[in-house]
mmCIF file of C-alpha atoms and ligand atoms in Angstrom:
data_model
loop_
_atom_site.group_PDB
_atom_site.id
_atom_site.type_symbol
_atom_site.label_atom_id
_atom_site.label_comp_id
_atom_site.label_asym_id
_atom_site.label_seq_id
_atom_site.Cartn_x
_atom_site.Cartn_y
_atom_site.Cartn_z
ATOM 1 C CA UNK A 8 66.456 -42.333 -7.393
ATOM 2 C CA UNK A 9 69.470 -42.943 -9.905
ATOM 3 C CA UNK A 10 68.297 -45.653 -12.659
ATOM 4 C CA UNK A 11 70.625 -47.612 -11.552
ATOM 5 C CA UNK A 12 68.877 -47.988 -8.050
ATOM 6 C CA UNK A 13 66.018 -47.765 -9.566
ATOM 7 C CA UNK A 14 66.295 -50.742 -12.206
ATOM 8 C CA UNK A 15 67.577 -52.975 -8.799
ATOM 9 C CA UNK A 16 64.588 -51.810 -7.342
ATOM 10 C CA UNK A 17 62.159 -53.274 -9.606
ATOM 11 C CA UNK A 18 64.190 -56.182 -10.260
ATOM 12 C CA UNK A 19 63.737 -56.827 -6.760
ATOM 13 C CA UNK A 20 60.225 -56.083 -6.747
ATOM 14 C CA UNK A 21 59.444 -58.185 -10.250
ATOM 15 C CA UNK A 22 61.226 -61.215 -8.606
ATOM 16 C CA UNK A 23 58.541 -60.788 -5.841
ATOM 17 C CA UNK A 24 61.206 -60.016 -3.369
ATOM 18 C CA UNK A 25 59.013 -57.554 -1.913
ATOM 19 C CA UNK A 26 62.355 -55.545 -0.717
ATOM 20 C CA UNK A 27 61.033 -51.655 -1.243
ATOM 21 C CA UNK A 28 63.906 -49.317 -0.813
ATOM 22 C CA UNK A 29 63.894 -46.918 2.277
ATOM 23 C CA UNK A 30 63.013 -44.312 0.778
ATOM 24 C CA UNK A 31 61.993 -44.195 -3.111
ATOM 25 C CA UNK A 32 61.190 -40.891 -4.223
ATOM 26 C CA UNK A 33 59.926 -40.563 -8.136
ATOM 27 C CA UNK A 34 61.683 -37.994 -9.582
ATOM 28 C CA UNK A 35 58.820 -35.733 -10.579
ATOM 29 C CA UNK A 36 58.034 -35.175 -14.372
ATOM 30 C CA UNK A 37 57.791 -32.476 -16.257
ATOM 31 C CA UNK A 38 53.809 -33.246 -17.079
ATOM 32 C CA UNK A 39 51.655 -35.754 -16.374
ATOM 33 C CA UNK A 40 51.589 -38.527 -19.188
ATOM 34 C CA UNK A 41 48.957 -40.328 -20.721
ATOM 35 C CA UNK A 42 48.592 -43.220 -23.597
ATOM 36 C CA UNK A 43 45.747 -44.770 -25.408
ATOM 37 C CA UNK A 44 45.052 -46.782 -28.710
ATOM 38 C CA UNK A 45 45.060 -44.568 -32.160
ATOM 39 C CA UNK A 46 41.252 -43.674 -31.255
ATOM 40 C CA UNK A 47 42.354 -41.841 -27.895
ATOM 41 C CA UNK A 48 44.502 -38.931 -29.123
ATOM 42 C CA UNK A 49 41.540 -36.410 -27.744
ATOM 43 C CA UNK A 50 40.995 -38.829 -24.365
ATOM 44 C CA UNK A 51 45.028 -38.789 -23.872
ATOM 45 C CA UNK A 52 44.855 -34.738 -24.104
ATOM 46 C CA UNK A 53 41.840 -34.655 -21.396
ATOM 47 C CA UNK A 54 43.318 -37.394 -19.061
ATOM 48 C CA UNK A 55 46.500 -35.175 -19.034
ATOM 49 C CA UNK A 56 44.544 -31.844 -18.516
ATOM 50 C CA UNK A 57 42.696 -33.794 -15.642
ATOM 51 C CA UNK A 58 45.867 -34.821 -14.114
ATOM 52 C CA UNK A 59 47.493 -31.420 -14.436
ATOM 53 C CA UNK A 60 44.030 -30.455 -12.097
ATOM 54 C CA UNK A 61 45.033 -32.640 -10.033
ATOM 55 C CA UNK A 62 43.111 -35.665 -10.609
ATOM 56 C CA UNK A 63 43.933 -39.543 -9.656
ATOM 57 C CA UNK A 64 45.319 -40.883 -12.672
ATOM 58 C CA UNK A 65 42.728 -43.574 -12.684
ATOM 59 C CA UNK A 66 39.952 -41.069 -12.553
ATOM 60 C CA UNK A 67 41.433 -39.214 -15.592
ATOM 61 C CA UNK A 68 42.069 -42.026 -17.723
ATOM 62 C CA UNK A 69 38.442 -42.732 -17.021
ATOM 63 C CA UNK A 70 37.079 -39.012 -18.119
ATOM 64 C CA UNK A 71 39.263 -39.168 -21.004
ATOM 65 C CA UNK A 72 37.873 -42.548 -22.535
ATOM 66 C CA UNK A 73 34.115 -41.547 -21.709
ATOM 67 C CA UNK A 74 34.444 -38.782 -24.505
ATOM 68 C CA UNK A 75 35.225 -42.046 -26.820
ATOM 69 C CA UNK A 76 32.255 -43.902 -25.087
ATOM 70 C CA UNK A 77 29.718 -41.040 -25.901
ATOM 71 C CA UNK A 78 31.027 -40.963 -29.637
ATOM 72 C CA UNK A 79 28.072 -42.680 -31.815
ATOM 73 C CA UNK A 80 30.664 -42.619 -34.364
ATOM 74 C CA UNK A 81 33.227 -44.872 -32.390
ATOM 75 C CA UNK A 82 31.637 -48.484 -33.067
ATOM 76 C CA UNK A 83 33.755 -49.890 -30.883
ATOM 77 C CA UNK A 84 33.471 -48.945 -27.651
ATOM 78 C CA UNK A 85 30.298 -47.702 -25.660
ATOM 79 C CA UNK A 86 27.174 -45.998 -27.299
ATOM 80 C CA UNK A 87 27.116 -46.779 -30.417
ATOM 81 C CA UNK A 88 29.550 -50.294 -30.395
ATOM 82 C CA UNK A 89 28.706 -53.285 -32.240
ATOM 83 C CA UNK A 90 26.358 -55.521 -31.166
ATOM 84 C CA UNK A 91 26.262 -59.356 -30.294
ATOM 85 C CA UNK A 92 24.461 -61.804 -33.104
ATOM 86 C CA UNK A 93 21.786 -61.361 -31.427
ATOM 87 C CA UNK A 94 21.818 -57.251 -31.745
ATOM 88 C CA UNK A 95 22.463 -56.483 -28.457
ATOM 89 C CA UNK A 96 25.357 -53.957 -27.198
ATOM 90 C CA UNK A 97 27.072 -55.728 -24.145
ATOM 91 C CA UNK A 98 30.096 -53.507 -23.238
ATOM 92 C CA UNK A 99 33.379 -54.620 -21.231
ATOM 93 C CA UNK A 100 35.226 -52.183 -18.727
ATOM 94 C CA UNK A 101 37.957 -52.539 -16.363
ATOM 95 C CA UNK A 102 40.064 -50.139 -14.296
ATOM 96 C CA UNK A 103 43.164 -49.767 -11.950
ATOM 97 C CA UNK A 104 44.359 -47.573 -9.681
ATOM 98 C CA UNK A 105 48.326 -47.333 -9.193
ATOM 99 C CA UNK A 106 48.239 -45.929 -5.151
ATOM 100 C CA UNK A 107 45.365 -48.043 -3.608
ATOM 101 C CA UNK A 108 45.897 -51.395 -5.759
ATOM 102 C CA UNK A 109 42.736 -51.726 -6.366
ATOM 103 C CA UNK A 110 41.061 -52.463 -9.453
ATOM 104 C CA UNK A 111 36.745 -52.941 -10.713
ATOM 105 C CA UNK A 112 35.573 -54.487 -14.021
ATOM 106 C CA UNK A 113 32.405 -54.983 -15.341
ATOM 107 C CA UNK A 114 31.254 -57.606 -18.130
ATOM 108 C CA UNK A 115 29.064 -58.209 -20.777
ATOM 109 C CA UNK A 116 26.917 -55.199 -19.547
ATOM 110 C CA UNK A 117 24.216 -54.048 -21.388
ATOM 111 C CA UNK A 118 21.729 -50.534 -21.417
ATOM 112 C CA UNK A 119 24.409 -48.753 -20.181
ATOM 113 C CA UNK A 120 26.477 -46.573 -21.857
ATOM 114 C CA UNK A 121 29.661 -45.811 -19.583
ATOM 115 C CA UNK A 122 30.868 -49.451 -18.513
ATOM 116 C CA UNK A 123 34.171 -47.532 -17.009
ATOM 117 C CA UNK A 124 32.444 -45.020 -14.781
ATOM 118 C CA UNK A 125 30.600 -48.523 -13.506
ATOM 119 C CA UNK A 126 34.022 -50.172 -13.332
ATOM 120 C CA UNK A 127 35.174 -47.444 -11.048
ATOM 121 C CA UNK A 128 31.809 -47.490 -8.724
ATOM 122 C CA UNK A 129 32.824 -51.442 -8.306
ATOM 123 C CA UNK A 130 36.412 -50.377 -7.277
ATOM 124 C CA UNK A 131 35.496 -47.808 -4.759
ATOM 125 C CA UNK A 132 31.778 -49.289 -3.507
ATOM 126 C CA UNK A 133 32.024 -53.248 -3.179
ATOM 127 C CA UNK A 134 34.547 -55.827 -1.766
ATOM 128 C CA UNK A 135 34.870 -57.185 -5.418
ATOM 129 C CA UNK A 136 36.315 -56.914 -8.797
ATOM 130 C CA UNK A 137 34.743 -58.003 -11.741
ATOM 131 C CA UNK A 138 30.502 -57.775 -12.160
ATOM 132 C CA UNK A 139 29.382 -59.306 -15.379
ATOM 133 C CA UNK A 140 25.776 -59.695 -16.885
ATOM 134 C CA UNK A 141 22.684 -58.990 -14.991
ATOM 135 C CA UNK A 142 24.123 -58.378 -11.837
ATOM 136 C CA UNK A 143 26.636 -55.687 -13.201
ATOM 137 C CA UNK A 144 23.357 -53.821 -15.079
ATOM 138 C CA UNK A 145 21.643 -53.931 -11.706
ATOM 139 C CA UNK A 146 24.930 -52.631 -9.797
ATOM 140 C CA UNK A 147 24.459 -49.439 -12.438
ATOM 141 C CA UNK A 148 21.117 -49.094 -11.840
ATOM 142 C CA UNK A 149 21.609 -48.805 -7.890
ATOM 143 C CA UNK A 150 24.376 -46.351 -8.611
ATOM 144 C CA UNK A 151 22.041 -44.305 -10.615
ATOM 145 C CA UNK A 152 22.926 -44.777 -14.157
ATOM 146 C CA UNK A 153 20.417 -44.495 -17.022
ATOM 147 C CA UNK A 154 19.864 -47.615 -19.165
ATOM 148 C CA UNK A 155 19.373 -46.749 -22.310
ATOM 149 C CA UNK A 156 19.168 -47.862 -26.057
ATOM 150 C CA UNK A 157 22.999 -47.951 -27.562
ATOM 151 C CA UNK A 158 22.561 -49.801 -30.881
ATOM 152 C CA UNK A 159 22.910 -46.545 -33.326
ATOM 153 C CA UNK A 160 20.763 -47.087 -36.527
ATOM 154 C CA UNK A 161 24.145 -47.166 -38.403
ATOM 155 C CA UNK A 162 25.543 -50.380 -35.700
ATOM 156 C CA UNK A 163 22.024 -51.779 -36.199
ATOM 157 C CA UNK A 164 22.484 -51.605 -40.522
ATOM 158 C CA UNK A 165 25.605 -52.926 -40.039
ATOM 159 C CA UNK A 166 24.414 -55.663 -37.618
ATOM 160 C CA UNK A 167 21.729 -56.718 -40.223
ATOM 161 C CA UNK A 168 23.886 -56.919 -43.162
ATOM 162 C CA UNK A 169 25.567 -59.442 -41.007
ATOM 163 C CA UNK A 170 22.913 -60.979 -39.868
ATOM 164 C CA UNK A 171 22.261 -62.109 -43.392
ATOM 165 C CA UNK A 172 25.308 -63.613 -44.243
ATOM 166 C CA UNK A 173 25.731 -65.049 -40.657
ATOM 167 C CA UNK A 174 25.155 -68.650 -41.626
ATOM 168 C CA UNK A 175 28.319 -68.718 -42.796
ATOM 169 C CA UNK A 176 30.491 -65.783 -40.961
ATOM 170 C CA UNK A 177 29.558 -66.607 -37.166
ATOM 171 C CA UNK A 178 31.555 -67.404 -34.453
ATOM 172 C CA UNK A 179 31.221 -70.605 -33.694
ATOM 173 C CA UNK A 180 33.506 -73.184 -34.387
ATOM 174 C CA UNK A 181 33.845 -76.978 -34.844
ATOM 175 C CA UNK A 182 36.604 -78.997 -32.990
ATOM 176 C CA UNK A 183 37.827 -79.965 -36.596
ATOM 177 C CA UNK A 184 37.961 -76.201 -37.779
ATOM 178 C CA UNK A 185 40.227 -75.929 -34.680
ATOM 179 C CA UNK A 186 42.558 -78.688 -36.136
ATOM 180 C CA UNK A 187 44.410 -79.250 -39.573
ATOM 181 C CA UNK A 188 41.598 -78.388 -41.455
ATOM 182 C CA UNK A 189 40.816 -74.659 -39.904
ATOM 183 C CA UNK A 190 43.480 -73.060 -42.135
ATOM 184 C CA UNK A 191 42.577 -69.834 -43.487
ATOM 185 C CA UNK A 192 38.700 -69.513 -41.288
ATOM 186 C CA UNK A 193 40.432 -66.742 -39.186
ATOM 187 C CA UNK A 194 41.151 -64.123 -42.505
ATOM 188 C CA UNK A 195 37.155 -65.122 -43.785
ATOM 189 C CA UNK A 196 35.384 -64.815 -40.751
ATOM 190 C CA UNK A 197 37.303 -62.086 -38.691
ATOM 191 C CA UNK A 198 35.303 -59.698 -37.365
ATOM 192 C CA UNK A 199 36.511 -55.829 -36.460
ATOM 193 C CA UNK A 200 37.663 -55.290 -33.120
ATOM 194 C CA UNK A 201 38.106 -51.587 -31.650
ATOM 195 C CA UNK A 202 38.637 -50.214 -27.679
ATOM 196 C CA UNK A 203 40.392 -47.863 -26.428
ATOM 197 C CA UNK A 204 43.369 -48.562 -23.299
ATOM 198 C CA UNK A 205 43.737 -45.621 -21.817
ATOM 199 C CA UNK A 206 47.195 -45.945 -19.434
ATOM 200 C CA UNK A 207 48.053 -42.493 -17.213
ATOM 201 C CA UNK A 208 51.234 -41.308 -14.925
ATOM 202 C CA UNK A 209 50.866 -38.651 -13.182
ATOM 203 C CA UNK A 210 53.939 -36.101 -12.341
ATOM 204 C CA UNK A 211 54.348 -37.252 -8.579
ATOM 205 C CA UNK A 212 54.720 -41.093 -10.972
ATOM 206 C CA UNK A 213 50.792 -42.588 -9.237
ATOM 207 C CA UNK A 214 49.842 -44.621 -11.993
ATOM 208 C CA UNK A 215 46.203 -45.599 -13.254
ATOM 209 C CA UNK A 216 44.578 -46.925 -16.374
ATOM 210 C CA UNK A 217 41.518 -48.540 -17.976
ATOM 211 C CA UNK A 218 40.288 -49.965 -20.883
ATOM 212 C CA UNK A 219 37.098 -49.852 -22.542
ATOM 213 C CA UNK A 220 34.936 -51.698 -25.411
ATOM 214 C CA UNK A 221 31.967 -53.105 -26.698
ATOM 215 C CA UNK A 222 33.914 -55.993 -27.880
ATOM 216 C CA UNK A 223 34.567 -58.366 -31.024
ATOM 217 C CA UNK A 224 31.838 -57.354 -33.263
ATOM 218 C CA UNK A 225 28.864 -60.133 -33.344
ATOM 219 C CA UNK A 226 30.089 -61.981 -30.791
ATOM 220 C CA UNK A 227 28.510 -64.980 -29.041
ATOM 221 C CA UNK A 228 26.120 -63.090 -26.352
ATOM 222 C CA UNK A 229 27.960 -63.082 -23.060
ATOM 223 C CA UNK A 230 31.370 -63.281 -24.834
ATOM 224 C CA UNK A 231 34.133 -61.129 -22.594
ATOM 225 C CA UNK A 232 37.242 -60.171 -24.124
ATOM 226 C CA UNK A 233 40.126 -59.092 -22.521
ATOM 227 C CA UNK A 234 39.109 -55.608 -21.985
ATOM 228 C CA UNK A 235 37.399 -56.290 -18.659
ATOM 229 C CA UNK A 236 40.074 -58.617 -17.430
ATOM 230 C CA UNK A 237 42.712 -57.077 -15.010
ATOM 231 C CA UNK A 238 46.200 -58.708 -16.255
ATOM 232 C CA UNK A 239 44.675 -58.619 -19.883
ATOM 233 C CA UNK A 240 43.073 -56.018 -21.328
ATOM 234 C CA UNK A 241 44.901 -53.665 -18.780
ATOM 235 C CA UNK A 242 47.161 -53.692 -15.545
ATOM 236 C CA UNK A 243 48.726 -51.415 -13.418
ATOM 237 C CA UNK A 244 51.862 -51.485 -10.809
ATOM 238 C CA UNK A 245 52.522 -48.241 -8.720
ATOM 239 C CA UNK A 246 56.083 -49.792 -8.427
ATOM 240 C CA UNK A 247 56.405 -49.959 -11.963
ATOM 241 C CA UNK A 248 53.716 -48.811 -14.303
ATOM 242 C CA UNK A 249 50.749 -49.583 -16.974
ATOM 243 C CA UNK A 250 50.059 -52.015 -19.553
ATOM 244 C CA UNK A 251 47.033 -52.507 -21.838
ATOM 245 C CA UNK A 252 46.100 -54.208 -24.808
ATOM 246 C CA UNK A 253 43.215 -53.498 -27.931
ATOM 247 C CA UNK A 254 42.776 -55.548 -30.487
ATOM 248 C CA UNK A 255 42.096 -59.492 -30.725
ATOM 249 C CA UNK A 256 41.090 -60.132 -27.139
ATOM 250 C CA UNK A 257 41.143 -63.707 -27.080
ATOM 251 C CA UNK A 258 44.899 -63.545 -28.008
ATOM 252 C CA UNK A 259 45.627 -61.047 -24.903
ATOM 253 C CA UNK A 260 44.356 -63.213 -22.416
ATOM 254 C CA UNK A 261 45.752 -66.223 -23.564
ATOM 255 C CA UNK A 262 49.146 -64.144 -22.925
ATOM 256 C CA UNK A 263 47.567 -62.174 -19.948
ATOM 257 C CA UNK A 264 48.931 -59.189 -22.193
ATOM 258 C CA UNK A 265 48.630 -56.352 -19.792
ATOM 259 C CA UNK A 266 50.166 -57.578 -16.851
ATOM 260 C CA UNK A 267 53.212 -59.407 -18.957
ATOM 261 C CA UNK A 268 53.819 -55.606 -20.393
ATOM 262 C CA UNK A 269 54.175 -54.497 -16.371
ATOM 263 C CA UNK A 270 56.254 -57.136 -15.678
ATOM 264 C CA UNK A 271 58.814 -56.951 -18.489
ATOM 265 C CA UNK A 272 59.003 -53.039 -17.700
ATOM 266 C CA UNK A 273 59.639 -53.953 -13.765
ATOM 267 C CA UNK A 274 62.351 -56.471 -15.033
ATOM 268 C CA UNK A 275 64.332 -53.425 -16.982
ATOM 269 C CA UNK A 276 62.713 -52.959 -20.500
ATOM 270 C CA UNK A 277 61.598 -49.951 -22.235
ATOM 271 C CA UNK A 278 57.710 -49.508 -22.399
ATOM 272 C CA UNK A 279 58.120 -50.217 -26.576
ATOM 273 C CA UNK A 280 60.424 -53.334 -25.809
ATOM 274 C CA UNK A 281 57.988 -54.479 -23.088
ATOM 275 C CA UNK A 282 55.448 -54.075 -25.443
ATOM 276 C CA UNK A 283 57.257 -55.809 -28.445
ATOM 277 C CA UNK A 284 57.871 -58.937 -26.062
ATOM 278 C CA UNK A 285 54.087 -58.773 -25.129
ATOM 279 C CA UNK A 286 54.043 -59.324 -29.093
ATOM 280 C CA UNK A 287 56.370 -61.567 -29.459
ATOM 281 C CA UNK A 288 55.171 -63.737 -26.859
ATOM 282 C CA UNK A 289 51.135 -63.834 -28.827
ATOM 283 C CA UNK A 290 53.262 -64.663 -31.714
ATOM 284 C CA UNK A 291 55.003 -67.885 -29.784
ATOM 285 C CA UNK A 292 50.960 -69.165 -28.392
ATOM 286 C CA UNK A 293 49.624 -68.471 -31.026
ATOM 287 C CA UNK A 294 49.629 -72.200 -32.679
ATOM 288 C CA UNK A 295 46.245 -73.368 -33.770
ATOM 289 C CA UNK A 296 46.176 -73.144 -37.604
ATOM 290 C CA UNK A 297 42.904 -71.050 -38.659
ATOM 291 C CA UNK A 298 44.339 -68.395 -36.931
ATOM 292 C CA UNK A 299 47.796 -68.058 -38.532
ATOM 293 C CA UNK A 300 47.720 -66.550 -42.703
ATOM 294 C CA UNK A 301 49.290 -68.475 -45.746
ATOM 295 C CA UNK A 302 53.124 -66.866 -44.226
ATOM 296 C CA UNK A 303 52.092 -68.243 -40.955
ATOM 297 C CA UNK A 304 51.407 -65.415 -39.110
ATOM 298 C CA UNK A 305 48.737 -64.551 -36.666
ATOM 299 C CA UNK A 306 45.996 -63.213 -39.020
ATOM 300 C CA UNK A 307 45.020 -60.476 -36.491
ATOM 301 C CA UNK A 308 46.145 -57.308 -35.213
ATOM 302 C CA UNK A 309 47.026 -56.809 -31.405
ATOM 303 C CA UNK A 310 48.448 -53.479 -30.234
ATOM 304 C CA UNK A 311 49.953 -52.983 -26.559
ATOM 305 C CA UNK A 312 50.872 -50.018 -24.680
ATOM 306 C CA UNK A 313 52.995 -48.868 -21.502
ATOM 307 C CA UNK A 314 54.101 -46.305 -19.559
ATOM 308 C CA UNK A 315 56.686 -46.575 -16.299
ATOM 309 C CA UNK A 316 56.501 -44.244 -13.471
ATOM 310 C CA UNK A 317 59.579 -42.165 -15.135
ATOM 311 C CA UNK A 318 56.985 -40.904 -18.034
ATOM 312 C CA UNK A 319 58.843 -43.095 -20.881
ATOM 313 C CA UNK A 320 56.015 -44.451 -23.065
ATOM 314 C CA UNK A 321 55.469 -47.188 -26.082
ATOM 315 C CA UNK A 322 53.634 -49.148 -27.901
ATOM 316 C CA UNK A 323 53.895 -52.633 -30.268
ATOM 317 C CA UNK A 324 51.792 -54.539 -32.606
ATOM 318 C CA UNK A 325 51.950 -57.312 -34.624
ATOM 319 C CA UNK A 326 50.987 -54.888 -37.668
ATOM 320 C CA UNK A 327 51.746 -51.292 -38.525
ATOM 321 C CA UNK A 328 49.543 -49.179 -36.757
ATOM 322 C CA UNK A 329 49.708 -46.115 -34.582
ATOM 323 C CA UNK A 330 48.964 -44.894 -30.706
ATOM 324 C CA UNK A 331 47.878 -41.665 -29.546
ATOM 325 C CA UNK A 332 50.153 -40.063 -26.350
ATOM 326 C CA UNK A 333 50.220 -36.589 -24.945
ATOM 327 C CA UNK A 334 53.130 -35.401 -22.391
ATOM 328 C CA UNK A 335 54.496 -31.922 -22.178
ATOM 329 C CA UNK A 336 54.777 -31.814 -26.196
ATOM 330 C CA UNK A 337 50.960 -32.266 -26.524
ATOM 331 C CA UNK A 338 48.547 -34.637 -28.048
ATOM 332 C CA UNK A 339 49.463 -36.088 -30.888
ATOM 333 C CA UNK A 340 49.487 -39.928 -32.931
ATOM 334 C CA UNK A 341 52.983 -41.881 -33.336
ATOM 335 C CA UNK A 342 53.883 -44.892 -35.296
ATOM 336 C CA UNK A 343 54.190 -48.145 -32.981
ATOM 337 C CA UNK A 344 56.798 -50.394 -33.077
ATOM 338 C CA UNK A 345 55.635 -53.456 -35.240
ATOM 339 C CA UNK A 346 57.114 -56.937 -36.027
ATOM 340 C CA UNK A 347 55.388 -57.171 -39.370
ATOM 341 C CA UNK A 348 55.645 -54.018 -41.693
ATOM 342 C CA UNK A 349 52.277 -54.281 -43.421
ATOM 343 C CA UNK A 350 49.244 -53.121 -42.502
ATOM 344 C CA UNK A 351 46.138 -55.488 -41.290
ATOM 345 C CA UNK A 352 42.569 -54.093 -41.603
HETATM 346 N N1 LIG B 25 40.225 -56.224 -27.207
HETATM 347 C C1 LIG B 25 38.838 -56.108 -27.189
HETATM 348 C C2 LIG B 25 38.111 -57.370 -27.327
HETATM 349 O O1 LIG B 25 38.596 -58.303 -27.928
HETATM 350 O O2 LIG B 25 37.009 -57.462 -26.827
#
């Protein structure tokens, strides 16, 4: 397809006009193509080799973020991830798959320590979406995952150390904190964030993704971010292609992030200019005072990524950060685009 028919296409598509082409046939790529946050650079290479194997890009974005979920060292997503206050792991998960339109989340799951292999089992074994909680644990269970322990005596010393400072550094928040007077809470009592998006094109242009975490660090038990949220945390259109978000979750689903990064690819945009309006867009909802710094910008960090059927890829932030991509070049980190120059923890 010329990009000319091709950007009337999705027009006509992102308008909901629902008017597919005759025939559309995806030029096909050189390699496979996958994208992830700055954590993913050895998950991007394995997605691409699973794609280049011929795996569903939804299944090889999955295999490439477990090697982040078995990481100890990563304490931000799966085994390992930092707990709730109350110093218990409860990991988020959500996947898509480009060809079938399907999609399976899981939420606030604890004991196990690959929420996205669960996300997939709820995509291809039940008439739902999202499992949160109990349920979701006993869903693993059936499926024959292992629960097992996934605070790592480092999470747990860092988890204490919190724990005694928390009268003064937890989440909760009074309805006059959320007014005039909240200035300036957000930059004291931020708390690390971390997950990894992993978005994937394959060369015939099927489309997958997922995203992974254990969430905001010490977060109110049952707290989901947007990580498990389809439209948030991640999104996929075989029509068009991924979107994903890491960083402050709350922010990406008050934009619905993921899907907004589809859409603005659909309606013509580059995956980094998607992105950068994704940005742009937290930047504009983003009006409650303790969350903005003395200059009046969001004091957080929140990094999206895409990739359209063609292969192009991007990513934006609010701060100066990097993404990790692999195509026919290889695996390998790249600056993002940012709106602000400086760095944020
Ligand atoms: N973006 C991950 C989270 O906020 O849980």
């Amino acid at each position: 397809m010329s990009d000319f028919s091709r950007r009337r296409f999705l027009q006509s598509a992102a308008a909901g006009a629902f008017v597919a082409p005759a025939f559309v046939a995806p030029r096909r790529l050189r390699s496979p193509v996958a994208i992830a946050s700055e954590n993913g650079v050895k998950a991007v290479e394995l997605a691409v080799q699973r794609m280049n194997e011929g795996w569903r890009p939804v299944d090889a974005a999955v295999a490439g973020v477990e090697l982040v979920e078995n990481d100890p060292e990563d304490d931000s997503v799966g085994l390992g991830g930092l707990p709730n206050e109350e110093g218990v792991v409860e990991l988020d998960a959500c996947v898509m798959d480009g060809p079938s339109g399907l999609g399976g989340a899981v939420g606030a799951l604890q004991s196990i320590k690959n929420p996205a292999q669960v996300a997939l089992k709820v995509m291809r074994h039940t008439d739902h979406v999202l499992l949160v909680g109990e349920g979701a644990l006993r869903f693993a269970l059936a499926h024959g995952f292992v629960a097992e322990n996934l605070l790592t005596e480092k999470s747990r010393q860092k988890w204490i150390e919190w724990r005694e400072k928390r009268s003064s550094i937890d989440k909760w928040v009074s309805p006059e904190e959320n007014g005039e007077h909240g200035k300036e809470w957000f930059k004291k009592y931020a708390h690390k964030t971390g997950t990894i998006h992993l978005g994937a094109v394959a060369a015939n242009g099927d489309v997958g993704s997922c995203t992974t975490t254990s969430g905001l660090a010490f977060k109110i038990p049952g707290r989901v971010g947007d990580s498990p949220l389809l439209g948030c945390g991640n999104y996929c259109d075989n029509d068009v292609g991924t979107g994903g978000s890491t960083g402050r979750g709350e922010a990406c689903i008050l934009s619905n992030g993921g899907a907004f990064v589809v859409h603005q690819m659909a309606l013509g945009k580059s995956p980094t200019d998607a992105c950068m309006e994704a940005v742009k867009r937290v930047v504009r909802l983003t009006k409650v005072k303790r969350l903005l710094d003395d200059q009046g910008r969001p004091a957080f960090q929140v990094k999206f990524y895409g990739i359209d059927k063609s292969g192009q890829f991007g990513s934006a932030g609010l701060y100066a950060d990097q993404f990790a991509v692999c195509d026919e070049k290889g695996a390998r980190l790249q600056d993002l685009a940012s709106l602000y120059d400086d760095k944020i923890r």
